[in-house]
Tab-separated table of C-alpha atoms and ligand atoms in Angstrom:
chain	number	residue	atom	x	y	z
I	19	MET	CA	33.683	24.474	-10.985
I	20	LYS	CA	35.012	21.410	-9.194
I	21	GLY	CA	37.959	21.809	-6.848
I	22	GLY	CA	39.350	22.145	-3.348
I	23	VAL	CA	38.516	20.151	-0.292
I	24	GLY	CA	34.952	19.618	0.955
I	25	ILE	CA	34.204	18.327	4.435
I	26	VAL	CA	31.367	15.808	4.651
I	27	TRP	CA	29.971	15.937	8.177
I	28	PHE	CA	28.140	12.646	8.687
I	29	THR	CA	25.406	12.768	11.342
I	30	ASN	CA	22.475	10.395	11.004
I	31	ASP	CA	22.986	9.618	7.355
I	32	LEU	CA	25.488	6.832	8.009
I	33	ARG	CA	25.427	5.101	4.640
I	34	LEU	CA	26.926	5.212	1.165
I	35	THR	CA	23.812	4.230	-0.849
I	36	ASP	CA	21.375	7.087	-1.527
I	37	ASN	CA	23.438	9.598	0.392
I	38	ALA	CA	22.752	12.968	-1.258
I	39	VAL	CA	25.099	14.820	1.107
I	40	LEU	CA	28.074	12.691	0.114
I	41	MET	CA	27.233	12.779	-3.613
I	42	HIS	CA	26.727	16.549	-3.566
I	43	ALA	CA	30.142	17.084	-1.975
I	44	MET	CA	31.838	14.653	-4.380
I	45	GLU	CA	30.354	16.456	-7.395
I	46	ARG	CA	31.860	19.756	-6.211
I	47	HIS	CA	35.247	18.733	-4.854
I	48	ASP	CA	38.162	16.626	-6.038
I	49	VAL	CA	38.880	15.589	-2.514
I	50	ILE	CA	36.669	15.172	0.530
I	51	VAL	CA	37.216	14.762	4.254
I	52	PRO	CA	34.482	12.556	5.772
I	53	VAL	CA	34.019	13.240	9.475
I	54	PHE	CA	31.778	11.909	12.217
I	55	VAL	CA	31.830	13.667	15.580
I	56	LEU	CA	31.137	11.647	18.724
I	57	ASP	CA	29.663	14.394	20.896
I	58	ILE	CA	29.914	12.421	24.127
I	59	GLU	CA	29.184	15.428	26.341
I	60	HIS	CA	25.869	15.855	24.574
I	61	TYR	CA	25.027	12.122	24.677
I	62	ARG	CA	25.642	12.150	28.437
I	63	SER	CA	23.714	15.364	29.123
I	64	GLU	CA	20.334	14.926	30.785
I	65	GLN	CA	16.743	16.077	30.357
I	66	PHE	CA	14.215	15.320	33.096
I	67	GLY	CA	16.928	13.180	34.711
I	68	PHE	CA	17.471	10.900	31.676
I	69	ARG	CA	20.544	10.795	29.465
I	70	ARG	CA	20.117	11.736	25.845
I	71	MET	CA	21.630	8.440	24.761
I	72	GLY	CA	21.718	5.126	26.561
I	73	SER	CA	24.489	2.553	26.180
I	74	ARG	CA	22.523	0.308	23.793
I	75	ARG	CA	22.039	3.006	21.209
I	76	LEU	CA	25.647	4.095	21.585
I	77	LYS	CA	26.741	0.518	20.845
I	78	PHE	CA	24.512	0.436	17.762
I	79	LEU	CA	26.000	3.763	16.649
I	80	LEU	CA	29.587	2.545	17.110
I	81	GLU	CA	28.817	-0.638	15.126
I	82	THR	CA	27.353	1.547	12.391
I	83	LEU	CA	30.473	3.709	12.271
I	84	THR	CA	32.675	0.614	12.104
I	85	ASP	CA	30.673	-0.631	9.142
I	86	LEU	CA	30.814	2.746	7.392
I	87	GLN	CA	34.549	2.958	7.941
I	88	ARG	CA	34.954	-0.505	6.399
I	89	ALA	CA	32.799	0.385	3.387
I	90	MET	CA	34.795	3.581	2.855
I	91	ARG	CA	38.106	1.758	3.136
I	92	GLU	CA	36.955	-0.616	0.386
I	93	ARG	CA	36.536	2.482	-1.808
I	94	GLY	CA	39.940	3.917	-0.931
I	95	ALA	CA	38.696	6.407	1.684
I	96	HIS	CA	39.064	6.984	5.415
I	97	LEU	CA	36.225	8.058	7.698
I	98	GLN	CA	37.456	10.230	10.548
I	99	VAL	CA	35.661	9.398	13.796
I	100	LEU	CA	36.578	12.075	16.314
I	101	VAL	CA	35.457	12.729	19.884
I	102	GLY	CA	34.622	16.318	20.808
I	103	ARG	CA	32.199	19.180	20.254
I	104	PRO	CA	31.104	19.456	16.599
I	105	THR	CA	32.153	23.112	16.343
I	106	ASP	CA	35.687	22.434	17.623
I	107	VAL	CA	36.241	19.293	15.562
I	108	LEU	CA	34.907	20.754	12.330
I	109	LEU	CA	36.774	24.040	12.710
I	110	ASP	CA	39.996	22.119	13.206
I	111	ALA	CA	39.269	20.243	9.984
I	112	VAL	CA	38.479	23.492	8.101
I	113	LYS	CA	41.795	24.984	9.187
I	114	ARG	CA	43.868	21.847	8.642
I	115	PHE	CA	42.598	21.167	5.112
I	116	GLY	CA	41.867	24.748	3.994
I	117	ALA	CA	38.296	23.619	3.257
I	118	LYS	CA	35.783	26.161	2.010
I	119	CYS	CA	32.666	24.024	2.447
I	120	ILE	CA	31.126	21.704	5.004
I	121	TYR	CA	28.212	19.512	3.856
I	122	VAL	CA	25.694	18.053	6.262
I	123	LYS	CA	22.233	16.523	6.308
I	124	LYS	CA	19.368	18.939	6.998
I	125	GLU	CA	17.884	18.589	10.458
I	126	VAL	CA	14.443	19.249	11.877
I	127	GLY	CA	15.149	18.908	15.604
I	128	TYR	CA	15.633	22.085	17.619
I	129	GLU	CA	18.915	21.120	19.306
I	130	GLU	CA	20.306	19.513	16.147
I	131	ASN	CA	19.605	22.741	14.251
I	132	ARG	CA	21.189	24.839	16.965
I	133	THR	CA	24.375	22.757	16.719
I	134	GLN	CA	24.433	23.219	12.938
I	135	GLU	CA	23.983	26.968	13.345
I	136	GLU	CA	26.908	27.129	15.780
I	137	VAL	CA	29.091	25.288	13.283
I	138	MET	CA	27.897	27.540	10.449
I	139	HIS	CA	28.759	30.759	12.344
I	140	ALA	CA	32.142	29.452	13.435
I	141	ALA	CA	32.934	28.263	9.886
I	142	TRP	CA	32.001	31.648	8.383
I	143	LYS	CA	34.624	33.333	10.502
I	144	HIS	CA	37.178	31.142	8.738
I	145	GLY	CA	35.768	31.698	5.256
I	146	ALA	CA	33.939	28.374	5.018
I	147	GLU	CA	30.264	27.759	4.322
I	148	LEU	CA	27.913	25.128	5.680
I	149	THR	CA	25.516	23.590	3.174
I	150	SER	CA	22.716	21.370	4.439
I	151	ILE	CA	20.925	18.902	2.192
I	152	SER	CA	17.645	17.018	2.656
I	153	THR	CA	18.154	13.292	2.517
I	154	SER	CA	16.043	11.530	5.141
I	155	THR	CA	12.496	11.426	3.782
I	156	LEU	CA	10.590	9.415	1.203
I	157	TYR	CA	9.269	12.556	-0.447
I	158	HIS	CA	11.854	15.235	-1.089
I	159	PRO	CA	10.761	18.477	0.623
I	160	GLN	CA	11.148	20.364	-2.675
I	161	ASP	CA	8.615	18.039	-4.312
I	162	LEU	CA	5.860	18.594	-1.735
I	163	PRO	CA	2.700	20.185	-3.146
I	164	PHE	CA	2.741	22.729	-0.295
I	165	GLY	CA	5.311	24.843	1.524
I	166	VAL	CA	6.472	23.935	5.011
I	167	ARG	CA	4.144	26.501	6.603
I	168	ASP	CA	1.181	24.830	4.931
I	169	VAL	CA	1.946	21.202	5.814
I	170	PRO	CA	-1.561	19.935	6.751
I	171	ASP	CA	-2.181	19.451	10.451
I	172	VAL	CA	-3.975	16.176	9.763
I	173	PHE	CA	-2.019	13.165	8.497
I	174	THR	CA	-4.716	11.865	6.118
I	175	GLU	CA	-4.834	15.163	4.273
I	176	PHE	CA	-1.040	15.157	3.972
I	177	ARG	CA	-0.993	11.558	2.737
I	178	LYS	CA	-3.721	12.004	0.154
I	179	ARG	CA	-2.121	15.105	-1.303
I	180	VAL	CA	1.386	13.696	-1.597
I	181	GLU	CA	0.115	10.412	-3.027
I	182	ARG	CA	-1.941	12.261	-5.617
I	183	GLU	CA	0.207	15.240	-6.476
I	184	THR	CA	3.841	14.281	-6.301
I	185	HIS	CA	6.360	11.452	-6.735
I	186	ILE	CA	9.226	9.699	-4.989
I	187	ARG	CA	12.664	10.290	-6.469
I	188	GLU	CA	14.999	7.443	-7.429
I	189	ALA	CA	17.543	6.348	-4.835
I	190	LEU	CA	21.167	7.255	-5.613
I	191	SER	CA	23.736	4.497	-6.070
I	192	ALA	CA	26.704	4.232	-3.738
I	193	PRO	CA	29.897	5.764	-5.196
I	194	GLU	CA	32.448	3.234	-6.482
I	195	ARG	CA	35.450	5.258	-5.354
I	196	ILE	CA	35.795	8.043	-2.830
I	197	ILE	CA	38.854	10.255	-2.863
I	198	THR	CA	39.773	11.636	0.506
I	199	ALA	CA	42.597	13.948	1.597
I	200	ALA	CA	45.635	12.273	3.177
I	201	LEU	CA	44.134	11.221	6.469
I	202	ASP	CA	45.404	9.242	9.396
I	203	PRO	CA	43.100	6.300	10.079
I	204	THR	CA	41.126	6.872	13.285
I	205	SER	CA	40.017	4.076	15.554
I	206	ILE	CA	36.500	3.718	16.884
I	207	PRO	CA	36.295	3.538	20.667
I	208	GLU	CA	34.198	1.097	22.665
I	209	GLY	CA	31.281	2.416	24.732
I	210	VAL	CA	33.113	1.614	27.985
I	211	ASP	CA	36.072	3.780	26.876
I	212	LEU	CA	33.583	6.643	26.645
I	213	GLY	CA	32.212	6.103	30.150
I	214	PHE	CA	29.134	4.077	29.164
I	215	GLU	CA	28.298	0.701	30.647
I	216	GLU	CA	28.498	-2.432	28.462
I	217	PRO	CA	24.913	-3.398	27.568
I	218	VAL	CA	23.899	-6.979	28.251
I	219	HIS	CA	22.058	-8.832	25.470
I	220	ASP	CA	18.688	-10.251	26.497
I	221	SER	CA	17.764	-13.405	24.582
I	222	ARG	CA	14.099	-12.325	24.556
I	223	SER	CA	14.983	-9.323	22.358
I	224	VAL	CA	12.935	-9.173	19.110
I	225	LEU	CA	16.199	-9.211	17.134
I	226	PRO	CA	19.928	-9.166	17.844
I	227	PHE	CA	20.172	-5.694	16.224
I	228	VAL	CA	23.597	-4.870	14.758
I	229	GLY	CA	24.290	-1.380	13.431
I	230	GLY	CA	25.420	-0.565	9.894
I	231	GLU	CA	24.342	-0.308	6.282
I	232	GLN	CA	25.257	-3.910	5.578
I	233	SER	CA	22.994	-5.224	8.365
I	234	ALA	CA	20.198	-2.879	7.283
I	235	PHE	CA	20.193	-4.369	3.782
I	236	ASN	CA	20.492	-7.889	5.212
I	237	ARG	CA	17.365	-7.263	7.261
I	238	LEU	CA	15.575	-5.806	4.240
I	239	HIS	CA	16.429	-8.827	2.098
I	240	TYR	CA	15.272	-11.146	4.864
I	241	TYR	CA	11.973	-9.304	5.379
I	242	PHE	CA	11.282	-9.050	1.657
I	243	ASP	CA	12.661	-11.804	-0.584
I	244	GLU	CA	13.826	-14.506	1.830
I	245	SER	CA	10.724	-14.708	4.014
I	246	LEU	CA	8.069	-12.812	1.985
I	247	LEU	CA	6.910	-11.475	5.366
I	248	VAL	CA	6.171	-8.048	3.941
I	249	SER	CA	3.214	-9.563	2.065
I	250	LYS	CA	1.581	-10.226	5.458
I	251	TYR	CA	2.664	-7.039	7.193
I	252	LYS	CA	-0.793	-5.500	7.556
I	253	GLU	CA	-2.099	-8.552	9.451
I	254	THR	CA	0.976	-9.048	11.660
I	255	ARG	CA	2.095	-5.488	12.423
I	256	ASN	CA	0.322	-5.323	15.816
I	257	GLY	CA	2.354	-8.251	17.126
I	258	LEU	CA	4.497	-8.122	20.242
I	259	ILE	CA	6.945	-11.036	20.181
I	260	GLY	CA	9.865	-11.864	17.889
I	261	GLY	CA	11.432	-10.482	14.756
I	262	ASP	CA	8.790	-11.301	12.190
I	263	TYR	CA	5.665	-9.313	13.073
I	264	SER	CA	7.002	-6.037	11.624
I	265	SER	CA	9.928	-4.847	9.540
I	266	LYS	CA	12.189	-3.696	12.447
I	267	PHE	CA	13.742	-1.226	10.014
I	268	SER	CA	13.453	1.619	12.541
I	269	PRO	CA	16.891	1.504	14.265
I	270	TRP	CA	18.638	1.520	10.888
I	271	LEU	CA	16.370	4.249	9.539
I	272	ALA	CA	16.998	6.387	12.610
I	273	LEU	CA	20.758	6.461	12.007
I	274	GLY	CA	20.333	6.636	8.267
I	275	CYS	CA	21.992	3.242	7.641
I	276	ILE	CA	19.321	2.876	4.988
I	277	SER	CA	17.100	5.506	3.373
I	278	PRO	CA	13.299	5.234	3.103
I	279	ARG	CA	13.716	5.697	-0.669
I	280	SER	CA	15.940	2.621	-0.876
I	281	ILE	CA	13.280	0.663	1.023
I	282	TYR	CA	10.561	2.013	-1.268
I	283	TRP	CA	12.345	1.111	-4.518
I	284	GLU	CA	13.318	-2.340	-3.226
I	285	LEU	CA	9.646	-2.820	-2.362
I	286	LYS	CA	8.618	-1.860	-5.898
I	287	GLN	CA	10.981	-4.553	-7.221
I	288	TYR	CA	9.491	-7.013	-4.754
I	289	GLU	CA	5.958	-6.144	-5.901
I	290	LEU	CA	6.954	-6.812	-9.525
I	291	LYS	CA	8.144	-10.291	-8.534
I	292	HIS	CA	5.650	-11.299	-5.867
I	293	GLY	CA	2.689	-8.995	-6.384
I	294	ALA	CA	1.445	-5.894	-4.590
I	295	ASN	CA	-1.233	-6.146	-1.893
I	296	ASP	CA	-2.610	-4.177	1.068
I	297	SER	CA	0.363	-5.204	3.167
I	298	THR	CA	3.029	-3.979	0.765
I	299	TYR	CA	1.121	-0.687	0.511
I	300	TRP	CA	0.855	-0.483	4.306
I	301	LEU	CA	4.584	-0.455	4.798
I	302	VAL	CA	4.770	2.665	2.638
I	303	PHE	CA	1.819	4.081	4.558
I	304	GLU	CA	3.803	3.739	7.789
I	305	LEU	CA	6.887	5.295	6.225
I	306	LEU	CA	4.636	8.198	5.321
I	307	TRP	CA	3.921	8.736	9.024
I	308	ARG	CA	7.646	9.073	9.483
I	309	ASP	CA	7.818	11.678	6.716
I	310	TYR	CA	4.784	13.441	8.084
I	311	PHE	CA	6.209	13.914	11.563
I	312	ARG	CA	9.457	15.159	10.108
I	313	PHE	CA	7.664	17.833	8.074
I	314	ALA	CA	5.373	18.677	11.011
I	315	MET	CA	8.433	19.293	13.173
I	316	LYS	CA	9.940	21.463	10.476
I	317	LYS	CA	6.745	23.502	10.593
I	318	TYR	CA	6.290	23.797	14.366
I	319	LYS	CA	9.937	23.592	15.450
I	320	GLN	CA	10.425	23.805	19.250
I	321	LYS	CA	6.673	23.788	19.949
I	322	PHE	CA	6.875	19.994	19.878
I	323	PHE	CA	9.013	20.135	23.018
I	324	LEU	CA	6.670	22.364	25.021
I	325	LEU	CA	4.102	21.010	27.442
I	326	GLY	CA	1.147	22.452	25.507
I	327	GLY	CA	2.611	21.187	22.203
I	328	ILE	CA	1.605	22.620	18.846
I	329	GLN	CA	-1.909	23.179	20.146
I	330	GLU	CA	-0.658	25.292	23.062
I	331	LYS	CA	-3.162	23.420	25.189
I	332	PRO	CA	-3.212	23.140	28.991
I	333	VAL	CA	-2.502	19.502	29.895
I	334	ALA	CA	-1.377	17.467	32.901
I	335	SER	CA	1.986	18.680	34.103
I	336	ALA	CA	2.509	16.514	37.191
I	337	GLN	CA	6.035	15.357	37.907
I	338	ASP	CA	5.513	12.705	40.565
I	339	SER	CA	8.905	11.023	40.795
I	340	LYS	CA	7.510	7.888	42.462
I	341	ALA	CA	4.912	7.323	39.729
I	342	VAL	CA	7.515	7.985	37.023
I	343	GLN	CA	9.984	5.572	38.618
I	344	GLN	CA	7.376	2.801	38.859
I	345	TRP	CA	6.563	3.287	35.179
I	346	VAL	CA	10.268	3.216	34.248
I	347	ASP	CA	10.884	0.104	36.370
I	348	GLY	CA	7.814	-1.688	35.047
I	349	SER	CA	6.285	-1.931	38.504
I	350	THR	CA	3.015	-0.037	38.063
I	351	GLY	CA	0.980	-3.184	38.674
I	352	VAL	CA	-0.619	-2.941	35.228
I	353	ALA	CA	0.860	-6.073	33.662
I	354	PHE	CA	0.650	-5.064	29.982
I	355	VAL	CA	2.372	-1.730	30.624
I	356	ASP	CA	4.956	-3.308	32.928
I	357	ALA	CA	5.856	-6.021	30.419
I	358	ASN	CA	6.449	-3.407	27.736
I	359	MET	CA	8.557	-1.246	30.014
I	360	HIS	CA	10.731	-4.265	30.893
I	361	GLU	CA	11.225	-5.012	27.233
I	362	LEU	CA	12.292	-1.432	26.545
I	363	ARG	CA	14.776	-1.273	29.434
I	364	LEU	CA	16.293	-4.685	28.744
I	365	THR	CA	16.469	-4.552	24.943
I	366	GLY	CA	16.058	-0.947	23.687
I	367	PHE	CA	13.004	-1.933	21.636
I	368	MET	CA	9.238	-1.906	22.102
I	369	SER	CA	6.549	-2.649	19.513
I	370	ASN	CA	4.374	0.141	18.168
I	371	ARG	CA	1.377	-1.335	20.029
I	372	GLY	CA	3.417	-1.351	23.246
I	373	ARG	CA	4.599	2.240	22.749
I	374	GLN	CA	1.059	3.478	22.274
I	375	ASN	CA	-0.130	1.764	25.439
I	376	ALA	CA	2.863	2.672	27.606
I	377	ALA	CA	2.699	6.313	26.488
I	378	SER	CA	-1.074	6.604	26.801
I	379	TYR	CA	-0.890	5.126	30.304
I	380	PHE	CA	1.782	7.659	31.266
I	381	CYS	CA	-0.142	10.658	29.902
I	382	ASN	CA	-3.722	9.688	30.690
I	383	ASP	CA	-3.777	7.252	33.620
I	384	LEU	CA	-0.751	8.573	35.509
I	385	ALA	CA	-1.425	12.127	34.216
I	386	GLN	CA	2.281	12.986	34.159
I	387	ASP	CA	4.056	15.625	32.102
I	388	TRP	CA	4.336	13.747	28.800
I	389	ARG	CA	7.788	15.178	28.088
I	390	ILE	CA	9.267	13.087	30.921
I	391	GLY	CA	8.048	9.928	29.188
I	392	ALA	CA	9.383	11.150	25.848
I	393	ALA	CA	12.768	11.887	27.434
I	394	TYR	CA	12.919	8.359	28.887
I	395	PHE	CA	12.118	6.858	25.477
I	396	GLU	CA	14.811	9.095	23.972
I	397	GLU	CA	17.387	7.610	26.327
I	398	GLN	CA	16.329	3.997	25.892
I	399	LEU	CA	15.132	3.496	22.325
I	400	LEU	CA	17.532	1.947	19.881
I	401	ASP	CA	15.550	3.628	17.099
I	402	TYR	CA	15.243	7.042	18.758
I	403	ASP	CA	14.485	9.623	16.148
I	404	VAL	CA	13.727	13.162	17.225
I	405	SER	CA	10.563	13.746	15.188
I	406	SER	CA	9.137	10.198	15.362
I	407	ASN	CA	9.538	10.135	19.134
I	408	TRP	CA	8.453	13.621	20.174
I	409	CYS	CA	5.616	13.923	17.643
I	410	ASN	CA	4.179	10.505	18.570
I	411	TRP	CA	4.319	11.442	22.240
I	412	ALA	CA	2.689	14.819	21.599
I	413	TYR	CA	0.016	13.009	19.562
I	414	LEU	CA	-0.780	10.641	22.443
I	415	ALA	CA	-0.702	13.462	24.974
I	416	GLY	CA	-3.369	15.217	22.919
I	417	VAL	CA	-1.182	18.218	22.062
I	418	GLY	CA	0.077	17.156	18.621
I	419	ASN	CA	-1.330	16.334	15.191
I	420	ASP	CA	-4.381	14.366	16.281
I	421	PRO	CA	-7.736	15.584	14.985
I	422	ARG	CA	-9.512	13.418	17.597
I	423	GLY	CA	-7.861	15.140	20.552
I	424	ASN	CA	-7.187	12.867	23.484
I	425	ARG	CA	-6.360	9.362	22.303
I	426	TYR	CA	-7.019	7.206	25.348
I	427	PHE	CA	-6.077	3.538	25.300
I	428	ASP	CA	-8.035	1.205	27.559
I	429	ILE	CA	-5.050	-0.916	28.633
I	430	GLN	CA	-7.031	-3.945	29.838
I	431	LYS	CA	-8.991	-4.045	26.608
I	432	GLN	CA	-5.811	-3.674	24.555
I	433	ALA	CA	-4.091	-6.482	26.488
I	434	LYS	CA	-7.073	-8.741	25.875
I	435	GLN	CA	-7.113	-7.938	22.181
I	436	TYR	CA	-3.395	-8.063	21.391
I	437	ASP	CA	-2.091	-10.475	24.062
I	438	SER	CA	-5.136	-12.645	24.545
I	439	GLY	CA	-3.252	-15.706	25.795
I	440	GLY	CA	-0.946	-13.560	27.960
I	441	GLU	CA	2.175	-14.887	26.139
I	442	TYR	CA	3.776	-11.486	25.947
I	443	ARG	CA	3.149	-10.677	29.605
I	444	LYS	CA	4.475	-14.112	30.603
I	445	LEU	CA	7.614	-13.532	28.568
I	446	TRP	CA	8.508	-10.375	30.483
I	447	LEU	CA	6.972	-10.783	33.946
I	448	ASP	CA	6.985	-13.307	36.748
I	449	SER	CA	4.028	-15.550	36.073
I	450	THR	CA	2.626	-14.472	39.473
I	451	LYS	CA	2.126	-10.952	38.131
I	452	VAL	CA	0.354	-11.884	34.907
G	26	LIG	C1	5.208	7.041	21.888
G	26	LIG	C2	5.875	6.587	20.621
G	26	LIG	C3	7.226	6.871	20.407
G	26	LIG	C4	7.835	6.479	19.215
G	26	LIG	N1	9.179	6.770	19.021
G	26	LIG	C5	9.774	6.433	17.853
G	26	LIG	C6	11.146	6.743	17.615
G	26	LIG	O1	11.831	7.386	18.427
G	26	LIG	N2	11.700	6.306	16.433
G	26	LIG	C7	10.970	5.632	15.498
G	26	LIG	O2	11.517	5.269	14.450
G	26	LIG	N3	9.677	5.363	15.688
G	26	LIG	C8	9.051	5.725	16.830
G	26	LIG	N4	7.723	5.420	17.018
G	26	LIG	C9	6.954	4.836	15.898
G	26	LIG	C10	6.865	3.295	15.833
G	26	LIG	O3	6.455	2.783	17.062
G	26	LIG	C11	8.174	2.658	15.408
G	26	LIG	O4	8.664	3.276	14.250
G	26	LIG	C12	7.985	1.169	15.095
G	26	LIG	O5	7.427	0.499	16.186
G	26	LIG	C13	9.315	0.564	14.727
G	26	LIG	O6	9.191	-0.806	14.416
G	26	LIG	P1	9.289	-1.326	12.924
G	26	LIG	O7	10.492	-0.745	12.257
G	26	LIG	O8	9.182	-2.779	12.961
G	26	LIG	O9	7.999	-0.644	12.283
G	26	LIG	P2	7.081	-1.102	11.077
G	26	LIG	O10	5.720	-1.338	11.632
G	26	LIG	O11	7.688	-2.183	10.286
G	26	LIG	O12	6.982	0.219	10.193
G	26	LIG	C14	7.954	0.525	9.168
G	26	LIG	C15	8.559	1.883	9.435
G	26	LIG	O13	7.561	2.904	9.367
G	26	LIG	C16	7.873	3.947	10.286
G	26	LIG	N5	6.794	4.081	11.270
G	26	LIG	C17	5.897	3.140	11.635
G	26	LIG	N6	5.025	3.661	12.537
G	26	LIG	C18	5.392	4.946	12.734
G	26	LIG	C19	4.898	6.000	13.535
G	26	LIG	N7	3.817	5.864	14.349
G	26	LIG	N8	5.544	7.181	13.508
G	26	LIG	C20	6.609	7.368	12.726
G	26	LIG	N9	7.120	6.405	11.932
G	26	LIG	C21	6.526	5.219	11.942
G	26	LIG	C22	9.162	3.539	10.984
G	26	LIG	O14	10.230	4.161	10.322
G	26	LIG	C23	9.180	2.027	10.808
G	26	LIG	O15	10.489	1.491	10.827
G	26	LIG	C24	7.085	5.800	18.217
G	26	LIG	C25	5.737	5.517	18.454
G	26	LIG	C26	5.139	5.897	19.636
G	26	LIG	C27	3.685	5.585	19.839
């Protein structure tokens, strides 16, 4: 029976379209309280000497919240953006509104799950339940042809089985009206108010990324219908410079400004109009990697954060602060790696080709503890996503889901192949170093 107040705890599902958490709560309650918690203490906390969130990603998050607040206001609702610890903020809301349920997106990350468990236990003590709902993958976990424990350890096996044996659900429409309890409007702080530095925009950035659902759909419409670039994706995806070589959907996907299902169904529409080809298929193929790592992390949980990874293998564990610092600063002397590391530090983005080379160099050539590199990427990346980051790093360190074991990249060969004229290196380095 419908009734009472339900709290919708937004985390990284910051959208109205295809948001199963929001729709689930609205089906069960007359009135909802939408809340986002800015857990600044957590964002500032460090691992291996790096913050969990850098100022660029914080800015992107705050822009996203501003956009979500605007979209809610247009539907008669108010999003509460509150600074604090999730348990404290949500318990206050439970008590204030007499809510019996909190709804949140299901998580796969170890720390994210621990936070949800803390909230769940605290809420129980006040007679409220926490319900978590899957909403971030292309394939719904309930539709997988295997249970979580049996998720194949090899991507190709996973891909072939899901493609053959299951289907992708329709995306949900955004609600036309949202009824919230009487709420005071909350304002969204600036990063500097929260103790973060103001990031400087670098004109060499692949895109001037702006957070929010609206910008996510703008980018999708540009990449699909306006430019038809998606029809060439398979040939261009190893590029290094500019906005057009790949979709650049990742920062929006990471915060859930857009769902992979929305992208998939928009792509199907595109294929009806412009035709399907290897490139349009390849975009889905890449989104399947994203799904795969999410399910792999659900299976192996905290093992993905251990040095030996899911294979429990002995690997390099050096922590040479000088070597790490040179890598971070882009002063290793290996121009292709250095150029990529400059791009990451100055823009918050790095191409997939760059990430593979920079990470392989860190694990194999420098032979450092791979988790330090992953922690640095976590701080810097605009599109940081717990499973995509840590599982890709584990893969390159040879302790993840790679059937071939150690995936070594010959950096000089890669630079020659993907930056043959040295344009990318020239863009990011003094010409004397190229
Ligand atoms: C060491 C390392 C760390 C990474 N960390 C992250 C991360 O924190 N967040 C993140 O979103 N991606 C991560 N990736 C994957 C990939 O590099 C980025 O998703 C991609 O470069 C983003 O650009 P794009 O949106 O233009 O991708 P496109 O090439 O246009 O691909 C479309 C989408 O497919 C997904 N995708 C593509 N490649 C991968 C992949 N290898 N693994 C998982 N998903 C993929 C992404 O959601 C991407 O937006 C990492 C890769 C490596 C090698």
